[in-house]
Short mmCIF file of C-alpha atoms and ligand atoms in Angstrom, two decimals:
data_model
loop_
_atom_site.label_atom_id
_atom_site.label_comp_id
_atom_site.label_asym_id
_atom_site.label_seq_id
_atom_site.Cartn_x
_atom_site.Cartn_y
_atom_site.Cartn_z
CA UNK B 1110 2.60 15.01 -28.42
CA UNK B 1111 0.42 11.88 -27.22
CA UNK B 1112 -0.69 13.21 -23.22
CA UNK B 1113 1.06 9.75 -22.35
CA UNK B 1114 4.22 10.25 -23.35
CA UNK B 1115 6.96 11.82 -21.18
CA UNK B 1116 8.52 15.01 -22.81
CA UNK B 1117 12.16 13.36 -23.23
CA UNK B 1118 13.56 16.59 -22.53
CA UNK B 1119 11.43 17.20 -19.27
CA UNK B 1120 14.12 17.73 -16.19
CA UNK B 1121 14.03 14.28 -13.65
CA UNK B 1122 11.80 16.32 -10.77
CA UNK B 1123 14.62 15.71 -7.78
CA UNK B 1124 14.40 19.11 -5.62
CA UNK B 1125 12.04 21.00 -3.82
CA UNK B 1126 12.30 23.89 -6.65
CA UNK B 1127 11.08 21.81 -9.43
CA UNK B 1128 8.57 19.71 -7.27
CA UNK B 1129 7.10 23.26 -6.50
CA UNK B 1130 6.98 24.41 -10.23
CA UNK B 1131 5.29 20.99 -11.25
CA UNK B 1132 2.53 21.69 -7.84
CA UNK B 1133 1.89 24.97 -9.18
CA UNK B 1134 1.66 23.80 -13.23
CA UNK B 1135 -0.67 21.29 -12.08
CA UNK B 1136 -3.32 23.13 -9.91
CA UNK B 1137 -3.17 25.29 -12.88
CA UNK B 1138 -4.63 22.48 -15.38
CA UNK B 1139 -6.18 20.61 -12.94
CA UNK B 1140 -8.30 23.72 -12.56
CA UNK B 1141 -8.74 24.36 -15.76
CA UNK B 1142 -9.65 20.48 -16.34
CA UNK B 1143 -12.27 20.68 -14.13
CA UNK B 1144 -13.69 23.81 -13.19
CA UNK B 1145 -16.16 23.87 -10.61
CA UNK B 1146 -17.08 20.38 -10.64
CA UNK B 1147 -16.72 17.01 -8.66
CA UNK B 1148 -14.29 14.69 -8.05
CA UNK B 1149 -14.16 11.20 -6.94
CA UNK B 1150 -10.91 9.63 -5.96
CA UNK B 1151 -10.33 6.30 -4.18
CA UNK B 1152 -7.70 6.69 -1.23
CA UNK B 1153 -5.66 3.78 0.14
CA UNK B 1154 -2.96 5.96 1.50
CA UNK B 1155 -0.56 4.89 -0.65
CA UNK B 1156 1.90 7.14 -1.79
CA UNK B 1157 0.62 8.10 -5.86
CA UNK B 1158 -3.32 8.16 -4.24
CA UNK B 1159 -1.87 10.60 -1.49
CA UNK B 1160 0.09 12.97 -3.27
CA UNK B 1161 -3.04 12.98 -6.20
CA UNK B 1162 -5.43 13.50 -3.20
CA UNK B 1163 -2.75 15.92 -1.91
CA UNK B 1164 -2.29 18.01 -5.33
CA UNK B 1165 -6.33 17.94 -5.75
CA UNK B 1166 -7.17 19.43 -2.50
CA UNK B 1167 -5.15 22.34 -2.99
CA UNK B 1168 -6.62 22.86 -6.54
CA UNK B 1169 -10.41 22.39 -5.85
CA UNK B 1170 -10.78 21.74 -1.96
CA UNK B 1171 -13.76 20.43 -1.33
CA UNK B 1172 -14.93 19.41 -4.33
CA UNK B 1173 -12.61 16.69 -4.17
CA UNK B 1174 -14.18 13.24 -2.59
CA UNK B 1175 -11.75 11.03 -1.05
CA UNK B 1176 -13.27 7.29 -0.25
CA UNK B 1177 -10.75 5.35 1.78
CA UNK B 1178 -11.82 1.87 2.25
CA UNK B 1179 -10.73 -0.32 4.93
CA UNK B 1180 -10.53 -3.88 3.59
CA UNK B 1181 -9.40 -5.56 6.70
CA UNK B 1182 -5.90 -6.35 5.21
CA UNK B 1183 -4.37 -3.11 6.18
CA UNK B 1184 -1.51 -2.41 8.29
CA UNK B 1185 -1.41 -1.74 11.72
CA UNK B 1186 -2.59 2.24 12.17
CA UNK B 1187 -2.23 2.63 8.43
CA UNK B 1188 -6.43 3.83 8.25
CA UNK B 1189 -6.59 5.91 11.09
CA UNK B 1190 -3.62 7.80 9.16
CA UNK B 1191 -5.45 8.65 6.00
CA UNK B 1192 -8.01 10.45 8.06
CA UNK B 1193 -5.66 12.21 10.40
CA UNK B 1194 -3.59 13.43 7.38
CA UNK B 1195 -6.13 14.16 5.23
CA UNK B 1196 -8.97 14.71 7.14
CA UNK B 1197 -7.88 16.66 9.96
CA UNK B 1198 -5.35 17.90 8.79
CA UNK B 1199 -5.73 19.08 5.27
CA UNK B 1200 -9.34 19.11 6.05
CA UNK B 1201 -10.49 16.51 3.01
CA UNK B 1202 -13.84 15.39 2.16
CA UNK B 1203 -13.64 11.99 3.01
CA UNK B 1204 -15.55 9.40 3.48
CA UNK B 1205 -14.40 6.51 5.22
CA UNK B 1206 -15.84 2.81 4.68
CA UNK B 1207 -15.40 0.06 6.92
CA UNK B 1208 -15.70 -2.86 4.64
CA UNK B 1209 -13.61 -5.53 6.50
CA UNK B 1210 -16.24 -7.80 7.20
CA UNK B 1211 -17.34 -8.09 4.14
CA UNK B 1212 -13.96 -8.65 2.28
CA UNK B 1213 -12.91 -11.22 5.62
CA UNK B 1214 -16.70 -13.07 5.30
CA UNK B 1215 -16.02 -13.21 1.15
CA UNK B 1216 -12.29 -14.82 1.72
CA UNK B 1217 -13.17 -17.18 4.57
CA UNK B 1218 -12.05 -20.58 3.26
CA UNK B 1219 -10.92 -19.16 0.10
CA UNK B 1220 -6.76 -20.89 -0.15
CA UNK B 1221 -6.27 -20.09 -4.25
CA UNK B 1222 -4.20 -16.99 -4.45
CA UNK B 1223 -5.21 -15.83 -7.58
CA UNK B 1224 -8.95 -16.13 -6.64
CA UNK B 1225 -8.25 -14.17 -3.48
CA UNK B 1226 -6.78 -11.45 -5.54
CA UNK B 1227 -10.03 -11.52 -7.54
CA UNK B 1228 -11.96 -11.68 -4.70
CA UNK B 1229 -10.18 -8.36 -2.79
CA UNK B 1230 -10.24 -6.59 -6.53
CA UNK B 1231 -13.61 -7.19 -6.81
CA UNK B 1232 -15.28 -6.32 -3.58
CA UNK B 1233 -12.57 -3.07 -3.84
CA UNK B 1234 -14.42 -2.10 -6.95
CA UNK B 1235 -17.86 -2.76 -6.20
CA UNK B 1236 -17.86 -0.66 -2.64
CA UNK B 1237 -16.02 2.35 -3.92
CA UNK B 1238 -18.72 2.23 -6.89
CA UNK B 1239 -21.73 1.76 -4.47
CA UNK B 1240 -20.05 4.52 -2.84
CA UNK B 1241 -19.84 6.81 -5.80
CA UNK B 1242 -23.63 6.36 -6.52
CA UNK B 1243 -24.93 7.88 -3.47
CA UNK B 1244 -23.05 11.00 -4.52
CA UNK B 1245 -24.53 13.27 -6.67
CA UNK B 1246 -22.45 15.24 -9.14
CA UNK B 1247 -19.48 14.05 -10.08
CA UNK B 1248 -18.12 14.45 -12.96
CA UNK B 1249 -14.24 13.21 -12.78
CA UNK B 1250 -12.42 10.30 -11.52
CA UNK B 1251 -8.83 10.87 -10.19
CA UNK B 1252 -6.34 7.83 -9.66
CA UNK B 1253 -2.50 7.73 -8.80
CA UNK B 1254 -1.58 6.66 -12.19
CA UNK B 1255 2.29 6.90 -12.69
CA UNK B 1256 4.65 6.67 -15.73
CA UNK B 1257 6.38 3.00 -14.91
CA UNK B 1258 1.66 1.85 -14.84
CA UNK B 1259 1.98 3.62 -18.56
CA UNK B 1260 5.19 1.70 -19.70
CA UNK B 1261 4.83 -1.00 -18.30
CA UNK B 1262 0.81 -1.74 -19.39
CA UNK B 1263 1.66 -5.52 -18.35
CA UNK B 1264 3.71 -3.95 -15.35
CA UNK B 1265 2.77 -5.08 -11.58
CA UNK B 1266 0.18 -3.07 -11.04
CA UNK B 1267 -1.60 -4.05 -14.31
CA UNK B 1268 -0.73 -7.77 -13.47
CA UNK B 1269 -1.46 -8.32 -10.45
CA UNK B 1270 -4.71 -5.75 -9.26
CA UNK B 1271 -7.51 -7.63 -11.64
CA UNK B 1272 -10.33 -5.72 -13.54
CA UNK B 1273 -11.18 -2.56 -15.44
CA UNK B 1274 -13.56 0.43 -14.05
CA UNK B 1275 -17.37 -0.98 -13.58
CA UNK B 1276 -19.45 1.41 -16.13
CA UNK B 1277 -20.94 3.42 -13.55
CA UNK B 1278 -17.64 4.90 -12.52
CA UNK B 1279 -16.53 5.79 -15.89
CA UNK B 1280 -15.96 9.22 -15.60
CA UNK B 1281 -13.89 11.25 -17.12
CA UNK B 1282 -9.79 10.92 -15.71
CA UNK B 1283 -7.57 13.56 -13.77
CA UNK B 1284 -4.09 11.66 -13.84
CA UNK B 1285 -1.67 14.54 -12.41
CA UNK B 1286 1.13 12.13 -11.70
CA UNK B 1287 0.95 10.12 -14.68
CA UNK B 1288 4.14 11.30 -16.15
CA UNK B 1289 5.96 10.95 -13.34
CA UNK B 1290 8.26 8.39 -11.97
CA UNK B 1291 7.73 7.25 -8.07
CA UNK B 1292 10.59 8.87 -6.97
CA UNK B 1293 9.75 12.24 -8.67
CA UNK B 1294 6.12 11.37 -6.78
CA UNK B 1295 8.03 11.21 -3.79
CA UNK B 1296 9.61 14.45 -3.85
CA UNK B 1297 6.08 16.11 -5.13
CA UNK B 1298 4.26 14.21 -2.01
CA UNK B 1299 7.14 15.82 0.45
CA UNK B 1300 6.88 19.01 -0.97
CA UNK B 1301 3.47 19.24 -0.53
CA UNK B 1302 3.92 18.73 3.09
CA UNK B 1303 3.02 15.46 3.52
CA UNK B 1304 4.61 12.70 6.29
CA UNK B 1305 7.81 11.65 5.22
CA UNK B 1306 6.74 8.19 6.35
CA UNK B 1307 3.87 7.93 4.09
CA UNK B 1308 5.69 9.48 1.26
CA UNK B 1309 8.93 7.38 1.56
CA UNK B 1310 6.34 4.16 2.12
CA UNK B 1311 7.59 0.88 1.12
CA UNK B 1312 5.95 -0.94 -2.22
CA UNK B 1313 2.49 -2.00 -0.14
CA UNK B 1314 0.65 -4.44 -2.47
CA UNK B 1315 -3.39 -4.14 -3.20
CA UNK B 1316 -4.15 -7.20 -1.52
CA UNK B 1317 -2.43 -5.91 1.64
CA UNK B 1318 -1.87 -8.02 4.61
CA UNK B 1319 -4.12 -11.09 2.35
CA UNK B 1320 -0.99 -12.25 0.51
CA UNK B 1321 0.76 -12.15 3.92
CA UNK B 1322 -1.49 -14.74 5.53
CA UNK B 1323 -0.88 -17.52 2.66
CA UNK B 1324 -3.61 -20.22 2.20
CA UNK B 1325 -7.37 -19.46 3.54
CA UNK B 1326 -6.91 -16.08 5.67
CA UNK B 1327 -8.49 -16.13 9.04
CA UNK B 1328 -8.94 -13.27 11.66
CA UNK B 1329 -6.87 -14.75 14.03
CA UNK B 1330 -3.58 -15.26 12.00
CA UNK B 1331 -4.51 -11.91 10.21
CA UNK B 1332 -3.90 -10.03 13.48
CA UNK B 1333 -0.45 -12.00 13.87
CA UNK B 1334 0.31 -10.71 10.41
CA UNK B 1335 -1.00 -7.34 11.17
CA UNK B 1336 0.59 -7.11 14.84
CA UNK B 1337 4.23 -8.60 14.05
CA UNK B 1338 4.61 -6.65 10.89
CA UNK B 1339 4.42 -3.43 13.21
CA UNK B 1340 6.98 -4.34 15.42
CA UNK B 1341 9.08 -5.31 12.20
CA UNK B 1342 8.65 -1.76 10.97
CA UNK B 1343 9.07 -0.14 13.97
CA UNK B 1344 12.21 -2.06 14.70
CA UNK B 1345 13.51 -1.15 11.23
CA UNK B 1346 12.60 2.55 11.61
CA UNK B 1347 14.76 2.04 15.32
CA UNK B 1348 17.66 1.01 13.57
CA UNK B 1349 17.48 3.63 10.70
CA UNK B 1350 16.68 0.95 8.29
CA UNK B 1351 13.77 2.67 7.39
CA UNK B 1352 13.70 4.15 3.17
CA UNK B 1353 17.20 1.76 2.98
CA UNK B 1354 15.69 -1.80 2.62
CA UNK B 1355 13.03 -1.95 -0.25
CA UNK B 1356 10.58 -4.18 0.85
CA UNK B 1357 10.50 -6.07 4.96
CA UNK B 1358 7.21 -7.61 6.37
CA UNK B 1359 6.23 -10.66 8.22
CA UNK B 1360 3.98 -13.91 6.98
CA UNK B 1361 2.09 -16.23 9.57
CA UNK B 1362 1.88 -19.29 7.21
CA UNK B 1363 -1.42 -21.34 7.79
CA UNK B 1364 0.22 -24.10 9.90
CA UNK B 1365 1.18 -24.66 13.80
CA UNK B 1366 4.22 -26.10 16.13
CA UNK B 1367 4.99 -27.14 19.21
CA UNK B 1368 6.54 -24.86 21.65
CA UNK B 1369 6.86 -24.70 25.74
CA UNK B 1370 5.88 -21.89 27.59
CA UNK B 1371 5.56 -21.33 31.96
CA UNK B 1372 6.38 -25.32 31.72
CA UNK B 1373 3.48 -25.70 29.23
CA UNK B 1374 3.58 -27.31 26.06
CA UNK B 1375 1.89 -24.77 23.11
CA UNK B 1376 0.97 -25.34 19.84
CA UNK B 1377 0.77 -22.04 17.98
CA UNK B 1378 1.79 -20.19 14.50
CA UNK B 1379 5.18 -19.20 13.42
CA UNK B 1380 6.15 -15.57 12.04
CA UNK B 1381 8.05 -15.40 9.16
CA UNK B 1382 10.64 -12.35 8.54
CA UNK B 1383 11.10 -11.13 5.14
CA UNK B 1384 13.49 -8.43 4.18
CA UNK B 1385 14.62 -7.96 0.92
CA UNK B 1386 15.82 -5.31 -2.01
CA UNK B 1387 15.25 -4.79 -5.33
CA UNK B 1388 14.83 -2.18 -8.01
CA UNK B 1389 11.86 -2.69 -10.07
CA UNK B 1390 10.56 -6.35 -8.47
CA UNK B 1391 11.18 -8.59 -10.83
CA UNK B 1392 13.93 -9.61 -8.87
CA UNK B 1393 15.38 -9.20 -5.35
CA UNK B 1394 18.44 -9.61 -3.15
CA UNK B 1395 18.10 -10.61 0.63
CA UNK B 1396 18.94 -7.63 3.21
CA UNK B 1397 21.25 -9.19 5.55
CA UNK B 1398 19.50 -8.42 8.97
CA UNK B 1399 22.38 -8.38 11.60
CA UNK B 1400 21.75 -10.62 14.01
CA UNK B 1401 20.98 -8.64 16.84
CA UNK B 1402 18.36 -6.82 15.49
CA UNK B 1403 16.94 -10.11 14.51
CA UNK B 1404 17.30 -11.23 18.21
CA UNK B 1405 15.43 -8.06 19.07
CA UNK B 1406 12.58 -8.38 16.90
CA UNK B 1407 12.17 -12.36 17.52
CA UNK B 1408 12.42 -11.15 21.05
CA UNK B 1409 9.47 -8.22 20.91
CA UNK B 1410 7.19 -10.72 19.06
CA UNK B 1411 7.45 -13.37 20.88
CA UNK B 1412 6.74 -11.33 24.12
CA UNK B 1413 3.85 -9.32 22.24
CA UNK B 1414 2.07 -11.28 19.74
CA UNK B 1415 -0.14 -13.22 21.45
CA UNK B 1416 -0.67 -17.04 19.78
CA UNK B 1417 2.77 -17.15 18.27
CA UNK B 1418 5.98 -19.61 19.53
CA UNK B 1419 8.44 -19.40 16.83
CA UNK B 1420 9.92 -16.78 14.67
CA UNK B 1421 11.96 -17.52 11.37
CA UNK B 1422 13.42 -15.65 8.28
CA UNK B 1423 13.16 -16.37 4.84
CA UNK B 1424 16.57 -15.87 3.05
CA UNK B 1425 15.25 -16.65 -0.49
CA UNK B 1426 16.33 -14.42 -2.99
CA UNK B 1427 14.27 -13.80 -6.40
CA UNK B 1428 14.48 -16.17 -8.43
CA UNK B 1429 13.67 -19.16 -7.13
CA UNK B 1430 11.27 -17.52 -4.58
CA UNK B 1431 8.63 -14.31 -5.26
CA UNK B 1432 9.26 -11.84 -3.05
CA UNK B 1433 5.53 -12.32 -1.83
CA UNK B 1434 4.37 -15.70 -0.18
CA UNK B 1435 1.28 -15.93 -3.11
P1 XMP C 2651 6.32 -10.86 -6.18
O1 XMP C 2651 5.73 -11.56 -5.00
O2 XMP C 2651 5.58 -11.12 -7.47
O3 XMP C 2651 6.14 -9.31 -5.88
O4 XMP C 2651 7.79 -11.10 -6.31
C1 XMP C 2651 6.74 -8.28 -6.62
C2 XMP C 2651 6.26 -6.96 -6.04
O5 XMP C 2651 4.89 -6.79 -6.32
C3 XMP C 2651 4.14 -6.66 -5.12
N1 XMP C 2651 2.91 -7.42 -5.30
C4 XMP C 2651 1.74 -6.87 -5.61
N2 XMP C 2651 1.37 -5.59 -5.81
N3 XMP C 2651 -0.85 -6.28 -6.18
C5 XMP C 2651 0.08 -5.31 -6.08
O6 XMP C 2651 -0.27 -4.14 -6.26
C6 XMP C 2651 -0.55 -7.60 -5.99
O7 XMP C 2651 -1.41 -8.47 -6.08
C7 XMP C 2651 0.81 -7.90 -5.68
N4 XMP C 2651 1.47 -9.07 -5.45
C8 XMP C 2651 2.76 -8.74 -5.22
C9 XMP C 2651 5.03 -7.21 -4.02
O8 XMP C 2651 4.71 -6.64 -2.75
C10 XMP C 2651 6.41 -6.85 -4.51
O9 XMP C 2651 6.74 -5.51 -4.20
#
């Protein structure tokens, strides 16, 4: 049978029992794949990269190299995770790269979407490969490739994250999860001990926090993105919200009002709320956020987040809208 197609009468992974048979099968070949040699994996901290990086570390330890690379359109605390998770705690080789000002100095000005997208995919590719060549030995290239990325070749991933592997990272691929749906990832990830909250993670996309600050992004808006989109989660999380709604963030569009604070006129950004479900993206229902909870959040950002007067939702379902901004 072709290695990319899914055993029809393999059993849906959906308790700890199985998700420990399918850990065990695959240290087994991943072992076998690679023997003693290196590999290379690029971490974001996402859930498939995690439970990959997760699944390899118990397999071949150290010879596993985690890069993590901060783009500067992360969420709030989300790098200083990777490396307490992985670092400390499962004691990863991992190198972390600050790269933000290079992806913020490449998008300054930049408003086209789509060329932003290129922009992020691009720099993404070319520091994890400048990374990879000041290693010496490796031999394999992991990614968190998962069975809807197969199926779906023109899927969201595929769609949306532009460009193939430069040649000097084509090595040869260790795809443990790549027969697996996310929610079988999910349970593999949990069972390997990992934190429920970065296992249970909502759909993050690879632009991050970019497609959240619509038009040319700028430092300053970025950290109201950044900023009010951790009070959103945490609020969520408060109210057990948390793994129910699909998808909730904020967007700081690239304009400002007028607004009166100690007697003093302002003139500041807005924060847009955006909760919404779905099942596979391609379309999506709005969450109905009850209204004190929205009272609380407006309240907490407009107390906390410095620079912004005015705090609105966006009930647009999909269609008409994308469940993105750009
Ligand atoms: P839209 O905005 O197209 O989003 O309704 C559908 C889903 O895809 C995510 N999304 C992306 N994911 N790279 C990604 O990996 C991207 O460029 C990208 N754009 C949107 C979005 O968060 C939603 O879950």
């Amino acid at each position: 049978m072709d290695s990319n197609v899914r055993d029809p009468k393999m059993q849906r992974i959906n308790n700890k029992e199985l998700a420990q048979a399918f850990i065990d099968e695959q240290i087994k070949a991943i072992k076998e794949q690679v023997g003693d040699k290196k590999v290379l994996l690029a971490l974001s901290g996402g859930v498939d990269s995690s439970v990959v990086a997760a699944l390899l570390i118990k397999a071949i330890g150290k010879n596993l190299t985690c890069v993590h690379v901060n783009h500067g359109l992360l969420r709030k605390g989300e790098s200083e995770q990777v490396i307490k998770v992985f670092k400390e705690e499962l004691g990863a080789n991992l190198i972390y790269v600050d790269a933000v000002d290079r992806f913020l100095d490449a998008l300054a000005g930049v408003e086209d979407p789509e060329t932003k997208r290129k922009i992020i995919g691009k720099i993404f590719i070319d520091v994890f490969a400048e990374e990879a060549s000041k290693l010496e030995g490796i031999s394999f290239l992991a990614q968190g490739t998962i069975y809807p990325d197969i199926l779906e070749s023109k899927g969201i991933k595929a769609h949306h994250n532009v460009g193939g592997l430069p040649p000097e990272l084509n090595f040869e691929l260790v795809e443990p999860v790549k027969l697996l749906f996310k929610d079988e990832v999910r349970v593999v990830g949990e069972t390997l001990g990992l934190p429920h909250s970065m296992v249970y993670r909502q759909p993050f996309p690879g632009p991050g926090l970019g497609v959240r600050c619509p038009g040319a992004i700028t430092r300053d808006r970025l950290e109201l993105v950044r900023e009010s989109d951790a009070i959103l989660r945490e609020e969520f999380a408060k109210a057990g919200l948390e793994g129910k709604v699909w998808q909730y963030f904020t967007v700081v569009p690239p304009f400002k009002s007028t607004g009166i604070k100690d007697n003093k006129r302002t003139f500041e950004y807005a924060v847009v709320l955006r909760a919404v479900n779905s099942v596979d993206a391609t379309s999506a229902t709005v969450e109905e956020i009850p209204y004190p909870l929205l009272f609380k959040i407006r309240d907490r950002i407009l107390a906390e987040v410095n620079g912004v007067n005015r705090v609105l939702v966006d009930i647009s379902p999909k269609p008409v809208a994308t469940i993105e901004w750009e």
